[in-house]
């Protein structure tokens, strides 16, 4: 434990020189900057108590914990009917394995190749994946994090289809060339047994049959393999005799094949929307052909062709007609019809329309044995953006209520917030109000994907994740114990009138698409005040109530933009002041640098908001109810600029927000505007640069800026204080500033939005010359010393700007709570201005002992409670954190972090005690002051991918790891830290990735994860009876080992496929519980390696023996040739 004495610091303690932050590593040795005293003792030279900092680099370690949401771009589906777990493969090479709620595992192929097919080793705790890079992989699921055991890379052929028979260790692999190879699952080595395409088809056939699209063994006889080729050829191959028993041909391409459980019939789906049923006794033609969705022709001709049936499943029932389930096959004459799944049960045909295209589906059956009545009970349908399970046991085929959080992306996520260790009563309260809005009509049966095991583990503190969405909705999620469950959904768009169809451009919207998109959120868990900033330049303040209410929504309009001269005027001019009737301050000078005026529909818009708030009384259900809507208005044809910072304080009753023009402070208790001021005017006479308002220059930058003001302009760059407005690309994606800005103007649901993001402005004086607009980037309400000579703390608002300036505003609140509703609140500049390098990101306050000071708040009370009396009406305020006491309040520390550096100031002396230059070559996207292990630190996420933590108050580097490259805007705008060493970001448009930077949580992660594999007895096969066993199938036992083993089949060509040992064995050792298990695992790995080396040695020995034998034979021939010759005959 290291002690830091501020007396020594203020005496001029020296520090290290600046170092670039691009290096990796962890601990203080990889620090990304310099730490040095930021001033002389001055007024702060009085003796201070020593601050004991308990955090060291040993407390920090980064690892991913869990991934939530729907797998992005799914491609494959598999189900283990005994373990009852589901696997989903994706186009990005990821695999998600799902079981009962809480059992959710993510693993990734290193190659990143799309997953082609997945096959469970049923009830064995293993999974085979085939990828489009022609590699097979074997995953061990008998540990909490699946490990890769083996890989087999095909070099000369492309994999198209795989089939693993139940309780077999031989995997059939079909290829694009039409060949079928066989792989031993245990050793992951190719067998020498190969079914070549030219041997499978008739010799008279002159055309190639195409790739293998289906492989399956006969339910009657495991020694017979059914091979389906793309062009319509079907081959029934006898594995023992190595010849085709029968061949069938159809003139339409085959997409899938399904067996009847008796093994006498099979069904094929074709590209013309037809289903053909074949009998093994008469393979010349199908004995039944149907086009289920084809129109019957009047003249008795064949029904018209339909869209391809991509997959069919044929499942039998003991006490009813069989189920025929297929996807696709719809008529071409209905182009707008949605994707559908068709269920044929007897004569009944049910078409289930889906919201998204179908990727794959699987029928869940009671038995894993293919030669028994299948008894299907559900269908799992994997859609491009959803997962649906249909109940087949009820005639109306209801769907099951999905327990997984797969609807995160129901509307695109635009921002996130994460709260760990929040008040414990919040989760049940939010769940109770959210449960009332749940949909009805689900199946009453239990969710069928119920495998695995999961328990709460040691971590029990409550966690809540909030996601804001493009349609204006906000979702609250219970994230406790690394699970995710939706608690409550709030629709912020309900406070506005719906735009009528046909109004078109007549409205004042500045956003063509998604005008209600949530741009920023601020939540006070203690008071339950929730605040939302929308992309259409509005702020909504919500209060929480358990009671329904019918009331009108209060609204205010704020004029935070003003007249500017035309951009063509080259000379600087003084802009006229604008009046603000709602402000208690005198008329203020406007801030120049806005866009040029825009005439719309022949009239100039002025003093009108972008959206219309409902003027009538609105029914508000229990939950979050809108208390006040604040809208920025158009000014002389200029649209309001989007909000870049937001803060609310329940104890003060104030909400503050800013944009690139200035700052507004609103009293949401009295519903009045207290301040509406341009950023330059906040300085007063304290502006360190003494800038003069002036006309902007004509430039390409400015033209691009003008364009963006009327689109979704700075929606992503200015979202939640992470990215600052500028005209340079972080990764030099574009040389043209205009093209970059045009890219950023796209709607929040545009795919291209993910790949563009901007770099922050420099805080140097040259940046002021380039652009006189100074955005408000950070706001913070706290009890602080506003001026140097203050002797006691007072209510303050700290304001941070895009040029690294920090302005402290004093808040003069009524002395008593009784006067709060009637007496005005006065907001005035204190004259204090602090400076940093780069745009300000975050503030925090520490007491004199180095403990984080909590913001003042009002204890929650129901605003619509039916109780009477003064007790319910009186506000209960908490102004100081419990750890602070009055006798220790003579000074405090202010922590300020910008996108370039962090500073710690001593208040009230305003002496800079510590400075840490975090980065020189990049900039921070997110910074948060968080608690960890009963201490406090500063957590930072940098645009170059580094995650860093700094001690407080001394700003010592504790962690610096190059962990997460910022490849797109999505990561930048959704990354956030929270307490207890947790963080999250949106890893794909549909998934939330949670991670921890706490060593303790990394150590305990194994206990928190669910078990994928649980010991389950494999159900016994049904007794088929004597006669059925005698006449119903082959009486000969089929020994695959004898047929495919090396002794009989020989070795496959080494150039055909390359075996790659997996790295998962070592991970398995780490994941094992230690002791005997760890030793056994290490021994198994050692044996595998030894076996591999012995195999190589065996091959070399065999080669040497063959060479020696050839030499011996040749020598013998020479000896015989010269045996009877005399010496003189040579």
XYZ file of C-alpha atoms in Angstrom, residues 413-417 519-520 714-724 730-731 733 744 753-760 841 899 922-928 940-947 964-977 984-989 991 993 995:
70
model
C -29.468 0.484 -30.196
C -28.250 4.076 -30.212
C -26.846 4.454 -26.671
C -26.277 2.440 -23.502
C -25.812 3.030 -19.785
C -29.346 10.260 -28.248
C -28.449 10.459 -24.575
C -23.954 14.759 -35.444
C -26.135 11.938 -34.161
C -23.368 9.408 -33.875
C -20.333 11.659 -33.375
C -21.997 13.665 -30.627
C -23.756 10.773 -28.998
C -23.205 10.510 -25.229
C -20.062 12.599 -25.036
C -17.838 9.989 -26.662
C -16.984 11.463 -30.041
C -16.438 15.150 -30.675
C -9.515 8.794 -36.755
C -8.224 6.070 -39.039
C -10.909 6.521 -43.702
C -22.148 10.711 -41.003
C -23.145 4.320 -40.243
C -21.016 1.711 -38.504
C -17.866 2.545 -40.410
C -17.503 6.275 -39.945
C -16.444 8.226 -36.941
C -14.711 11.512 -36.377
C -11.752 12.706 -34.426
C -12.015 15.344 -31.773
C -15.486 14.099 -20.861
C -10.091 13.226 -24.196
C -5.229 9.339 -30.046
C -8.128 10.470 -27.856
C -10.459 9.031 -25.239
C -13.944 7.919 -26.177
C -15.182 7.264 -22.665
C -13.975 8.006 -19.150
C -15.747 7.198 -15.872
C -10.687 5.177 -19.674
C -11.352 3.729 -23.112
C -9.185 5.130 -25.876
C -9.875 5.289 -29.610
C -6.707 3.272 -30.285
C -8.270 0.333 -28.422
C -6.553 0.743 -25.059
C -8.401 0.266 -21.788
C -10.425 -3.599 -28.247
C -9.681 -2.017 -31.628
C -12.354 0.547 -32.455
C -13.388 -0.766 -35.825
C -16.646 1.155 -36.118
C -18.814 3.802 -34.517
C -20.966 1.257 -32.712
C -18.261 0.388 -30.187
C -17.336 4.029 -29.710
C -20.834 5.232 -28.923
C -21.926 2.345 -26.665
C -18.832 1.601 -24.547
C -19.360 2.417 -20.863
C -17.763 1.554 -17.524
C -19.963 -3.239 -21.747
C -20.252 -2.300 -25.398
C -22.311 -3.295 -28.416
C -20.135 -5.909 -30.127
C -22.514 -6.197 -33.088
C -25.810 -4.512 -33.994
C -25.303 -8.229 -29.224
C -20.585 -7.817 -24.864
C -16.320 -7.530 -19.806
